Short mmCIF file of C-alpha atoms in Angstrom, two decimals:
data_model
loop_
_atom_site.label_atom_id
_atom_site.label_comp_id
_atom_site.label_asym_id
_atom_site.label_seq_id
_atom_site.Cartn_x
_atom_site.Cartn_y
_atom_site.Cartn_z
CA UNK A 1 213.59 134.87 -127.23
CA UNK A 2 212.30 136.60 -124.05
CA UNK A 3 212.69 134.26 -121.19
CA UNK A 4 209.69 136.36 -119.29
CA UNK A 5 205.77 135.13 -119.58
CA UNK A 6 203.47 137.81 -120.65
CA UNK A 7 200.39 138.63 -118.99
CA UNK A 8 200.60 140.23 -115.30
CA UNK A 9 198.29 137.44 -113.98
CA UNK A 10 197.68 136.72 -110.47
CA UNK A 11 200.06 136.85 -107.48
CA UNK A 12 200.63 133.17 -108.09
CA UNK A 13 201.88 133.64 -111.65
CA UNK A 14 203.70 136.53 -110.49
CA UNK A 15 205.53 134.20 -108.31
CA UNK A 16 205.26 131.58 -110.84
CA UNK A 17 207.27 134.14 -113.60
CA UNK A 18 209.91 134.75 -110.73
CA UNK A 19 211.06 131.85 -109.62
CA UNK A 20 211.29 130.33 -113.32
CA UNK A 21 213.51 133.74 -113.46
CA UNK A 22 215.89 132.59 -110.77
CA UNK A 23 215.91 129.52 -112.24
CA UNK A 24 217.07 129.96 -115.59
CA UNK A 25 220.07 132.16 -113.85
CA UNK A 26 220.98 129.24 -111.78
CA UNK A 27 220.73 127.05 -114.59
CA UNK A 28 223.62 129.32 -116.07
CA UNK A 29 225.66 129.39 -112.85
CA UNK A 30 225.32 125.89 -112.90
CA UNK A 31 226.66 125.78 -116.70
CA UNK A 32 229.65 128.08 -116.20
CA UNK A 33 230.88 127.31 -112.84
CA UNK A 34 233.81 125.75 -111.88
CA UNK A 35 234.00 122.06 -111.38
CA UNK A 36 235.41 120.47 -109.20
CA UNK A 37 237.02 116.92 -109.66
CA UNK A 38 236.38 116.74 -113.73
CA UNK A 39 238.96 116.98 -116.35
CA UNK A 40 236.89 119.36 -118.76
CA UNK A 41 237.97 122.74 -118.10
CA UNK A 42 235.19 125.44 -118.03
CA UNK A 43 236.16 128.99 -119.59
CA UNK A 44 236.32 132.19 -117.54
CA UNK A 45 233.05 133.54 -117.85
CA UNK A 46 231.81 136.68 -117.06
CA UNK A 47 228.75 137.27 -115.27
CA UNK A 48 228.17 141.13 -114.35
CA UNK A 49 225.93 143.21 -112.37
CA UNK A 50 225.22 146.79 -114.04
CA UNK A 51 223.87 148.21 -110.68
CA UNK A 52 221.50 151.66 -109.84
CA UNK A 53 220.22 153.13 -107.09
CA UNK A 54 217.73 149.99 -106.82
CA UNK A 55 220.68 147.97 -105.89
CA UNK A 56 221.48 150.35 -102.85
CA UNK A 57 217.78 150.92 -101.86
CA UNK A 58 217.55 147.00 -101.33
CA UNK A 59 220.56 146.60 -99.20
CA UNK A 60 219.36 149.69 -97.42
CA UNK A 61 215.74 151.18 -97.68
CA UNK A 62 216.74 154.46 -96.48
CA UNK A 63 219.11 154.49 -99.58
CA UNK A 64 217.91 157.78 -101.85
CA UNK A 65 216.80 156.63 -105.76
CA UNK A 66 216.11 158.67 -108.70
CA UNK A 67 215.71 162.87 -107.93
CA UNK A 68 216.04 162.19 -103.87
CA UNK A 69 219.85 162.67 -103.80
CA UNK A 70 219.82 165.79 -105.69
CA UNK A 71 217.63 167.96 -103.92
CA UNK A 72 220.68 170.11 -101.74
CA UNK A 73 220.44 172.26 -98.98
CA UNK A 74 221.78 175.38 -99.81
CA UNK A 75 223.65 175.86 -96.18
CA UNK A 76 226.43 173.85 -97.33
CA UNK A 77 226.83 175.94 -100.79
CA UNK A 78 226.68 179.22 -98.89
CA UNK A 79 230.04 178.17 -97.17
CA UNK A 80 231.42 179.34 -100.92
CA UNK A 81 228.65 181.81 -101.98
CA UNK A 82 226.12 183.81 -99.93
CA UNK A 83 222.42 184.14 -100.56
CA UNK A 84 222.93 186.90 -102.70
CA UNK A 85 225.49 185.55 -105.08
CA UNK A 86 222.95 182.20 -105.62
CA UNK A 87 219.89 184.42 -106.23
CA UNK A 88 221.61 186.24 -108.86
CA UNK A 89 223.94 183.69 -110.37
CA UNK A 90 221.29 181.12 -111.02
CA UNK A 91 218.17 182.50 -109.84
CA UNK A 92 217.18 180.53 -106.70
CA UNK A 93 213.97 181.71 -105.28
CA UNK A 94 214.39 179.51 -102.54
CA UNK A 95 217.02 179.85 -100.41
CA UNK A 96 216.42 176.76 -98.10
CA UNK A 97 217.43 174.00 -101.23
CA UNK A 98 218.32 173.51 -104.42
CA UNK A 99 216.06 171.32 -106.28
CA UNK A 100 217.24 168.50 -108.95
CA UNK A 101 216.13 170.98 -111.75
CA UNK A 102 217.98 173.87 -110.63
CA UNK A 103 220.89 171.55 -109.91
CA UNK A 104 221.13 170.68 -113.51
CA UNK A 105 221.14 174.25 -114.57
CA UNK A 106 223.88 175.30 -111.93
CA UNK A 107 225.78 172.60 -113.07
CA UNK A 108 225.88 172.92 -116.87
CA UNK A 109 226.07 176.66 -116.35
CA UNK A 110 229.66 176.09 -114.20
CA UNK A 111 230.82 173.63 -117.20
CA UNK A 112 230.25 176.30 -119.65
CA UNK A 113 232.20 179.01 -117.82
CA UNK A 114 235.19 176.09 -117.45
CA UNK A 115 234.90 175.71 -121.35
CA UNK A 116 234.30 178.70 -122.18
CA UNK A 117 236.05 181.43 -120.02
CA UNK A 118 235.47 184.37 -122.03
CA UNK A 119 231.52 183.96 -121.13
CA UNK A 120 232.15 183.77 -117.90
CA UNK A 121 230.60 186.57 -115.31
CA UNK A 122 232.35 189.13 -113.77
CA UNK A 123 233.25 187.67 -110.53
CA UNK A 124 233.82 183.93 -111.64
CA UNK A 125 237.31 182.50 -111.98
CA UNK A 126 238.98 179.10 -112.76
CA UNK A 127 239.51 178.94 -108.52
CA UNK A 128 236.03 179.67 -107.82
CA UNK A 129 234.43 177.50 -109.85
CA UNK A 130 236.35 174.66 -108.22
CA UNK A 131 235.09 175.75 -104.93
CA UNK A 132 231.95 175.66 -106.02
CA UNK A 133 231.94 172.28 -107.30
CA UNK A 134 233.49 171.06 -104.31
CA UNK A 135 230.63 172.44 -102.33
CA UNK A 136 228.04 171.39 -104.47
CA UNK A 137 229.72 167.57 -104.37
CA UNK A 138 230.01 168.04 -100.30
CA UNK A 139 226.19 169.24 -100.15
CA UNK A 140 225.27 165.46 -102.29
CA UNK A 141 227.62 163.99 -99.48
CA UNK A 142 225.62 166.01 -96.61
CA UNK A 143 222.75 164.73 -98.38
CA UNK A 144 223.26 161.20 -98.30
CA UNK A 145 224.33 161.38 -95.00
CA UNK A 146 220.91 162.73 -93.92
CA UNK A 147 218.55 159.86 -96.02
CA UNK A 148 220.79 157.11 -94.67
CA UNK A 149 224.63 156.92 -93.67
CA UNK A 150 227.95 155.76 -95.25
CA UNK A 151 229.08 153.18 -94.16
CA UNK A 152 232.69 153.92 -94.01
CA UNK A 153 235.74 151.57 -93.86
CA UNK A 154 236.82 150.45 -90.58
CA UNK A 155 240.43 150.80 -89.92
CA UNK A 156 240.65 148.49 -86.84
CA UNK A 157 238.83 146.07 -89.08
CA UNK A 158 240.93 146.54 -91.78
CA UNK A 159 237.49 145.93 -94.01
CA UNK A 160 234.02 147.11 -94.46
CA UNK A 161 232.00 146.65 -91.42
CA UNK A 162 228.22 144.90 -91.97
CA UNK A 163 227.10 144.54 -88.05
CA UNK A 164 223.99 142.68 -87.17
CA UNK A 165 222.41 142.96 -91.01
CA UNK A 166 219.10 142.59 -92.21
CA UNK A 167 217.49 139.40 -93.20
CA UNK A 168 217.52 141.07 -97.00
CA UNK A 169 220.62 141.92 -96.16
CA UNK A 170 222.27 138.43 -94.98
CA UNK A 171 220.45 136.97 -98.06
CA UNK A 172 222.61 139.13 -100.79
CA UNK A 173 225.74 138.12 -99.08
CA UNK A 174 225.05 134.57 -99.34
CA UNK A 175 223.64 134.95 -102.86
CA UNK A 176 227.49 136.95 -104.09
CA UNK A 177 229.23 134.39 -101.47
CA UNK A 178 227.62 131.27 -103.54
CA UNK A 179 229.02 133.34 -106.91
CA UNK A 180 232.35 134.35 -105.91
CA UNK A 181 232.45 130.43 -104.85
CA UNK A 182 231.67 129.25 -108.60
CA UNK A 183 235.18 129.97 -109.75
CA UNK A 184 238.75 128.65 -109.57
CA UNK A 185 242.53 129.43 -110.33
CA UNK A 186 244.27 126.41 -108.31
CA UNK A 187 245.09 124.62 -112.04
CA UNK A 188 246.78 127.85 -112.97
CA UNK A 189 244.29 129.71 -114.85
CA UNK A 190 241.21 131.08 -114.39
CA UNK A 191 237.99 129.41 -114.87
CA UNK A 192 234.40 129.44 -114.06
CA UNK A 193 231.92 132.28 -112.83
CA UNK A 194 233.68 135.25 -112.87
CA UNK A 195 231.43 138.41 -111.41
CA UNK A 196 232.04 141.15 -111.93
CA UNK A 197 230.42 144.63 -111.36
CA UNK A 198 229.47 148.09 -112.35
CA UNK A 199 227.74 150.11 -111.43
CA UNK A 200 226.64 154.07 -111.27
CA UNK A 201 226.26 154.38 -107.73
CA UNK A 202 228.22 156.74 -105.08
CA UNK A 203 228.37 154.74 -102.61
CA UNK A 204 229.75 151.66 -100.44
CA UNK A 205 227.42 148.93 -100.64
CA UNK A 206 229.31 147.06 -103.09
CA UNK A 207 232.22 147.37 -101.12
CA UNK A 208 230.42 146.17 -97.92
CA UNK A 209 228.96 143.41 -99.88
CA UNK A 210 232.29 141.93 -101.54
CA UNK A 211 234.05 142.28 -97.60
CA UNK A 212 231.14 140.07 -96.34
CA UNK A 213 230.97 137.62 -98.77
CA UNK A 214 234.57 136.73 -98.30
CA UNK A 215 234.98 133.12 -97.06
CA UNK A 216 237.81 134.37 -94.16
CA UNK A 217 236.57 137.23 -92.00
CA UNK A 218 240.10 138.92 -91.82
CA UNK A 219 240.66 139.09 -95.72
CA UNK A 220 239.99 142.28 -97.53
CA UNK A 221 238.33 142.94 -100.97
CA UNK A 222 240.64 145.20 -101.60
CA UNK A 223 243.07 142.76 -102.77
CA UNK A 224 240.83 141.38 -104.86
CA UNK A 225 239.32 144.11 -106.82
CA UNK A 226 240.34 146.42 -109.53
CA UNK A 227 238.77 149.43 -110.32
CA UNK A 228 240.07 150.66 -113.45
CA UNK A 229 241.93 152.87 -111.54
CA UNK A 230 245.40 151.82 -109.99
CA UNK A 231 245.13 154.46 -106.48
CA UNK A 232 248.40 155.14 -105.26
CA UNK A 233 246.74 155.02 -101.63
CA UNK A 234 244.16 153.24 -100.31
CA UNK A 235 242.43 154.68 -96.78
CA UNK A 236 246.28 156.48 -96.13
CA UNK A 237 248.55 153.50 -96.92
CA UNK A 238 249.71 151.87 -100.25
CA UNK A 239 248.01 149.57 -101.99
CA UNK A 240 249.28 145.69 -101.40
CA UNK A 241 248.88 145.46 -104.68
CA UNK A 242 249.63 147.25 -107.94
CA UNK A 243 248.99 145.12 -110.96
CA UNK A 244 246.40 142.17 -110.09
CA UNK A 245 246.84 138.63 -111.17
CA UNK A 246 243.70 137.19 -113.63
CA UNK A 247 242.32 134.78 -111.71
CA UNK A 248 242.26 136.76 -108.49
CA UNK A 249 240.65 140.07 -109.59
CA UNK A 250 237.07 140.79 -110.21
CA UNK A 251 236.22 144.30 -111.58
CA UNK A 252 234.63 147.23 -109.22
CA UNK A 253 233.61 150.66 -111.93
CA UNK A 254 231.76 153.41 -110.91
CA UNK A 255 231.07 154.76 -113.43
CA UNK A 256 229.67 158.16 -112.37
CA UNK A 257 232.35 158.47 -110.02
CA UNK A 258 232.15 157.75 -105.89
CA UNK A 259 232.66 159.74 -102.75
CA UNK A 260 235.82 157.91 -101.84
CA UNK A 261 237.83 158.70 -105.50
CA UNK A 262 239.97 161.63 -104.70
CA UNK A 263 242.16 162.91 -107.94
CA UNK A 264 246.00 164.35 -106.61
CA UNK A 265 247.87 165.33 -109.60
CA UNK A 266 248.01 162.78 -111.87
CA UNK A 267 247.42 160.24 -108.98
CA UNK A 268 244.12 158.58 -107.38
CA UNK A 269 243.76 157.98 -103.63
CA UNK A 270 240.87 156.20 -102.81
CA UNK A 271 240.09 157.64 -99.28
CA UNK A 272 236.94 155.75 -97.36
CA UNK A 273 237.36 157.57 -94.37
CA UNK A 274 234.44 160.36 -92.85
CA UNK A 275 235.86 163.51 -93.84
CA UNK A 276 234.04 167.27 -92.59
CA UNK A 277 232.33 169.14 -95.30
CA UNK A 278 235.36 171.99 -95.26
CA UNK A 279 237.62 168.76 -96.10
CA UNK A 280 235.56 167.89 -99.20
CA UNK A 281 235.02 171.27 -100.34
CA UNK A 282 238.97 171.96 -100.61
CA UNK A 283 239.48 168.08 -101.92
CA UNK A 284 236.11 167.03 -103.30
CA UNK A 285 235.54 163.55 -104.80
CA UNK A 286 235.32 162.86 -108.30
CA UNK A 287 231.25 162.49 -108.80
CA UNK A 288 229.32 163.32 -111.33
CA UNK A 289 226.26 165.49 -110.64
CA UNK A 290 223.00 165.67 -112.31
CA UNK A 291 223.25 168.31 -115.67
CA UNK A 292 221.39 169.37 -118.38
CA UNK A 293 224.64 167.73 -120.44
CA UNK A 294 226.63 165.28 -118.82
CA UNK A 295 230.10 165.86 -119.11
CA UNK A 296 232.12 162.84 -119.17
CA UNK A 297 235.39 164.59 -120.44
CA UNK A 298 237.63 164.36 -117.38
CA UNK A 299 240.43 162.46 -116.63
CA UNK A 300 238.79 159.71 -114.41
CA UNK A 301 235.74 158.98 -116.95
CA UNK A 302 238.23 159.09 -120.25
CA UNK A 303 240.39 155.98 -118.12
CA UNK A 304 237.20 154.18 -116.84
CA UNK A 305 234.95 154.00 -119.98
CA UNK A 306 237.33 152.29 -121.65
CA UNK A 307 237.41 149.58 -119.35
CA UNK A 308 233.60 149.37 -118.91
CA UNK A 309 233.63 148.74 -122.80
CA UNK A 310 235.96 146.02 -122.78
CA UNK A 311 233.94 144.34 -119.57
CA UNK A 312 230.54 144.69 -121.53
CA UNK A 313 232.20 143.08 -124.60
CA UNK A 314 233.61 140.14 -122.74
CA UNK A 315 230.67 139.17 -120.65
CA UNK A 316 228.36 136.41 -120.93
CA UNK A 317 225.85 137.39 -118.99
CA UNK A 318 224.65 140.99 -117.99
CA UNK A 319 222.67 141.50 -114.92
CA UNK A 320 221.29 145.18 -115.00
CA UNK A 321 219.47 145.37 -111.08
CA UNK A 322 217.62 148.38 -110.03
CA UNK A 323 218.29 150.69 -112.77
CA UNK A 324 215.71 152.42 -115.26
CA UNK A 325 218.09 153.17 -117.54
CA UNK A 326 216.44 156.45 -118.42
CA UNK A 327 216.66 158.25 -121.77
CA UNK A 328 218.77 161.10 -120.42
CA UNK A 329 221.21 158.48 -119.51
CA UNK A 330 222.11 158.36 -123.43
CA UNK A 331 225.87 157.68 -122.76
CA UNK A 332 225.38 155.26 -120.19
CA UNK A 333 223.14 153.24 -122.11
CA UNK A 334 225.56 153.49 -125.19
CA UNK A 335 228.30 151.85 -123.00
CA UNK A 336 225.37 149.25 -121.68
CA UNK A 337 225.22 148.43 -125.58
CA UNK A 338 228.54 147.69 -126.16
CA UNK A 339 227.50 144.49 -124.27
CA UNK A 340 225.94 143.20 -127.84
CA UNK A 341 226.42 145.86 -130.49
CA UNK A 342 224.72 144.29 -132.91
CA UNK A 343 222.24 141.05 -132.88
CA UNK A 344 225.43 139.17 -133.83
CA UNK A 345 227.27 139.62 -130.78
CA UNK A 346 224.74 138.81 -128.56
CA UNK A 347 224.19 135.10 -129.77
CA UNK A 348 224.66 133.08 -126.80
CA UNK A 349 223.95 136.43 -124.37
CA UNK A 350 221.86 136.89 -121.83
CA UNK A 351 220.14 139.66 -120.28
CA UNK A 352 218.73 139.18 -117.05
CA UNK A 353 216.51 142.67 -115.76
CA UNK A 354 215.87 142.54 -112.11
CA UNK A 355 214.24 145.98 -111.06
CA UNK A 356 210.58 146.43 -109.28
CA UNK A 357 209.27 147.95 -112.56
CA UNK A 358 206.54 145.74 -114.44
CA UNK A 359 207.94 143.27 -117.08
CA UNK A 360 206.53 145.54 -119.97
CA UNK A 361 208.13 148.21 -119.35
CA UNK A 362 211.36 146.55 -118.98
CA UNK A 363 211.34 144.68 -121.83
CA UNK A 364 210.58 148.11 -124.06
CA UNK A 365 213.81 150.15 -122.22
CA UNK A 366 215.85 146.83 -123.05
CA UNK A 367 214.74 147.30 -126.55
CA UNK A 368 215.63 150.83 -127.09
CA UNK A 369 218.89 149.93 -125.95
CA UNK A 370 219.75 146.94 -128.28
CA UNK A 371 217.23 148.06 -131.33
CA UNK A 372 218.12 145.17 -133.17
CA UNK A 373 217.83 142.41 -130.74
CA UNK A 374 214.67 141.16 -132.20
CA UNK A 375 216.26 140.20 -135.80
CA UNK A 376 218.32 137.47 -133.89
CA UNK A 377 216.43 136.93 -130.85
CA UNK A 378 219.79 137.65 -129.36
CA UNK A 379 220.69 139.22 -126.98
CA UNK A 380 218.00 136.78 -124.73
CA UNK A 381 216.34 139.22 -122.11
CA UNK A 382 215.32 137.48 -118.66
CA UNK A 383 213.13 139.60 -116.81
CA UNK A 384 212.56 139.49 -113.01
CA UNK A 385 210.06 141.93 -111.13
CA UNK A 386 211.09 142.20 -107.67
CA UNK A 387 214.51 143.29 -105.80
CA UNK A 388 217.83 141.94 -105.64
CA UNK A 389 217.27 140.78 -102.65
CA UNK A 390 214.12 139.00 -103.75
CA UNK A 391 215.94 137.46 -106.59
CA UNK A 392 218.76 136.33 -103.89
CA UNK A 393 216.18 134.46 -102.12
CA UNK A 394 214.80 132.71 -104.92
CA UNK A 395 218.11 132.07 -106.06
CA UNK A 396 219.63 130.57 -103.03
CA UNK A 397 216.14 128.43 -102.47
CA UNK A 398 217.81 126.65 -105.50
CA UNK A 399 221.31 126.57 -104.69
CA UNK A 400 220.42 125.83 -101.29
CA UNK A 401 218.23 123.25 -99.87
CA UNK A 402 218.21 124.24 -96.39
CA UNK A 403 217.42 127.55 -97.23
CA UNK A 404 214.88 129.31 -95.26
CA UNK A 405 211.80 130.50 -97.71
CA UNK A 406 210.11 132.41 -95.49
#
């Protein structure tokens, strides 16, 4: 059953819909969480947040969502290939940016030549088509850079810095702190609230997020977290550690890539340090750009998948925040479904949708994703209309009494 009331209603209601919302997650934190004193032991349970660009453009408002990221400025390809070369190649008229469209086409048209060599043009080589990607994946960089700014990983810190945040901003990190807080290993094995996260995003937010939330200022996520990768360097030194314990490690995927994952070899380095655009060109991050067919063939998205599979199957609760989950994303919403395959698997599931979208809407992408959710009423979709942060603040208003409202 669909834990949403229908009807849009007036303001009040609206309120009214979210706050019963927050409740019945809070209700489930409640259930699952670690407890303290008691002899009944509570299972690990997974709670995970399936993030978008949403998630970002809360924590940041500046942060670019759906086409705004792709839409290049050509200065940074012509580094690689002059004016010329891009009018003929692909057929830019414009030779100020590249639009999301023409992105798409560039794109699929370099994967073909990499597949297939013997259609490639006269003057295009195995080399060349890796510079190219590595200026096309240094122009999104450029990009990003110029909507907001990365917040990169402060060495002197020895963590991600968050300096004087937002009120939204301060309300998220309380929100993940109460979370992280809900679970336990002192009795020798992990149990309660386990979150977890993936999500399709570039960028450092999450990272940011999970160094704030951490109850001592001078510990690092980065012990904490494993990324379905094991980098053999981490911001030019060696990871502390190698193979996590259970109940320490909560689960960080990007699963379109990120602009610190850096492929040497055989080897990952995950390097969160400002780098020039000539750096990233010649060593450009593993990201994948927007195509008329995504290609998720490579090395890095063959080991992640797998490991976003296995998450999806052993969570309790999935939290999808400020993503549309669009049709085009066909692959990403298969691995979404693997969450509850069929109406079986999702008895006992929950769904919560948290994205600034009306309920409706939600409810029907949700649908086309699990078609047979309705035969079980499983798995049980929550929606929430609002942002993360919003939900944050209703949720803490629960879990906190002398939390500020307004």
């Amino acid at each position: 059953m669909e834990g949403d009331l229908a009807g849009s209603g007036s303001k009040s209601t609206a309120k009214a819909r979210r706050a019963a919302a927050a409740a019945q997650f809070m209700a489930l934190v409640r259930r699952f969480s670690y407890d303290q004193g008691t002899q009944a032991r509570k299972r690990l349970t997974n709670f995970t947040f399936f993030a978008g660009a949403g998630f970002s453009r809360s924590w940041d408002p500046r942060a670019p969502v759906g086409n705004d990221l792709f839409t290049l400025d050509t200065k940074v390809i012509e580094r690689v290939a002059d004016v010329g070369a891009l009018s003929r190649m692909f057929g830019l008229r414009s030779m100020d940016e590249i639009t999301p469209e023409q992105l798409r086409q560039i794109v699929y048209q370099l994967d073909m030549y990499e597949k297939y060599p013997d259609v490639r043009s006269r003057y295009m080589d195995e080399q060349n088509i890796r510079m190219f990607r590595g200026a096309l994946r240094a122009a999104v960089v450029d990009r990003y850079n110029s909507l907001t700014s990365i917040n990169y990983f402060d060495a002197t810190l020895g963590k991600f810095p968050l300096h004087d945040p937002t009120e939204e901003q301060g309300t998220i990190v309380r929100f993940f702190r109460h979370l992280f807080n809900r679970a336990d290993g002192s009795q020798g094995s992990a149990e309660g609230v386990r979150t977890q996260f993936v999500t399709t995003n570039y960028d450092y937010v999450i990272e940011t997020i999970l160094d704030a939330a951490l109850a001592d200022p001078n510990d690092s996520h980065l012990l904490y977290t494993y990324r379905g990768i094991t980098p053999s360097r981490i911001v030019d030194v060696l990871p502390n550690t190698r193979v996590h314990e259970h109940w320490l490690v909560q689960h960080l995927l990007k699963i379109n890539g990120g602009f610190e994952i850096l492929r040497r070899g055989t080897d990952y380095v995950l390097d969160y340090g400002e780098r020039s655009l000539d750096a990233i060109i010649q060593d450009p991050p593993v990201l994948m750009l927007a195509s008329r067919e995504q290609d998720y063939s490579t090395p890095y998205f063959k080991t992640i998948f797998p490991k976003v599979v296995r998450l999806m199957r052993d969570t309790t609760v999935l939290v999808v925040v400020g993503y549309s989950l669009p049709a085009d994303d066909a692959l990403i919403r298969f691995l979404v479904r693997q969450f509850a395959e069929e109406p079986e698997d999702g008895l006992g599931k929950v769904i919560f949708y948290i994205d600034i979208n009306n309920d409706a809407s939600k409810r029907d992408v949700i649908h086309e994703v699990f078609p047979g959710m309705e035969a079980l009423s499983a798995p049980q979709l929550i929606t929430y209309r609002g942002s993360v942060s919003a939900f944050a603040k209703d949720c803490m208003a629960l879990a906190d009494p002398n939390f500020d409202l307004e």
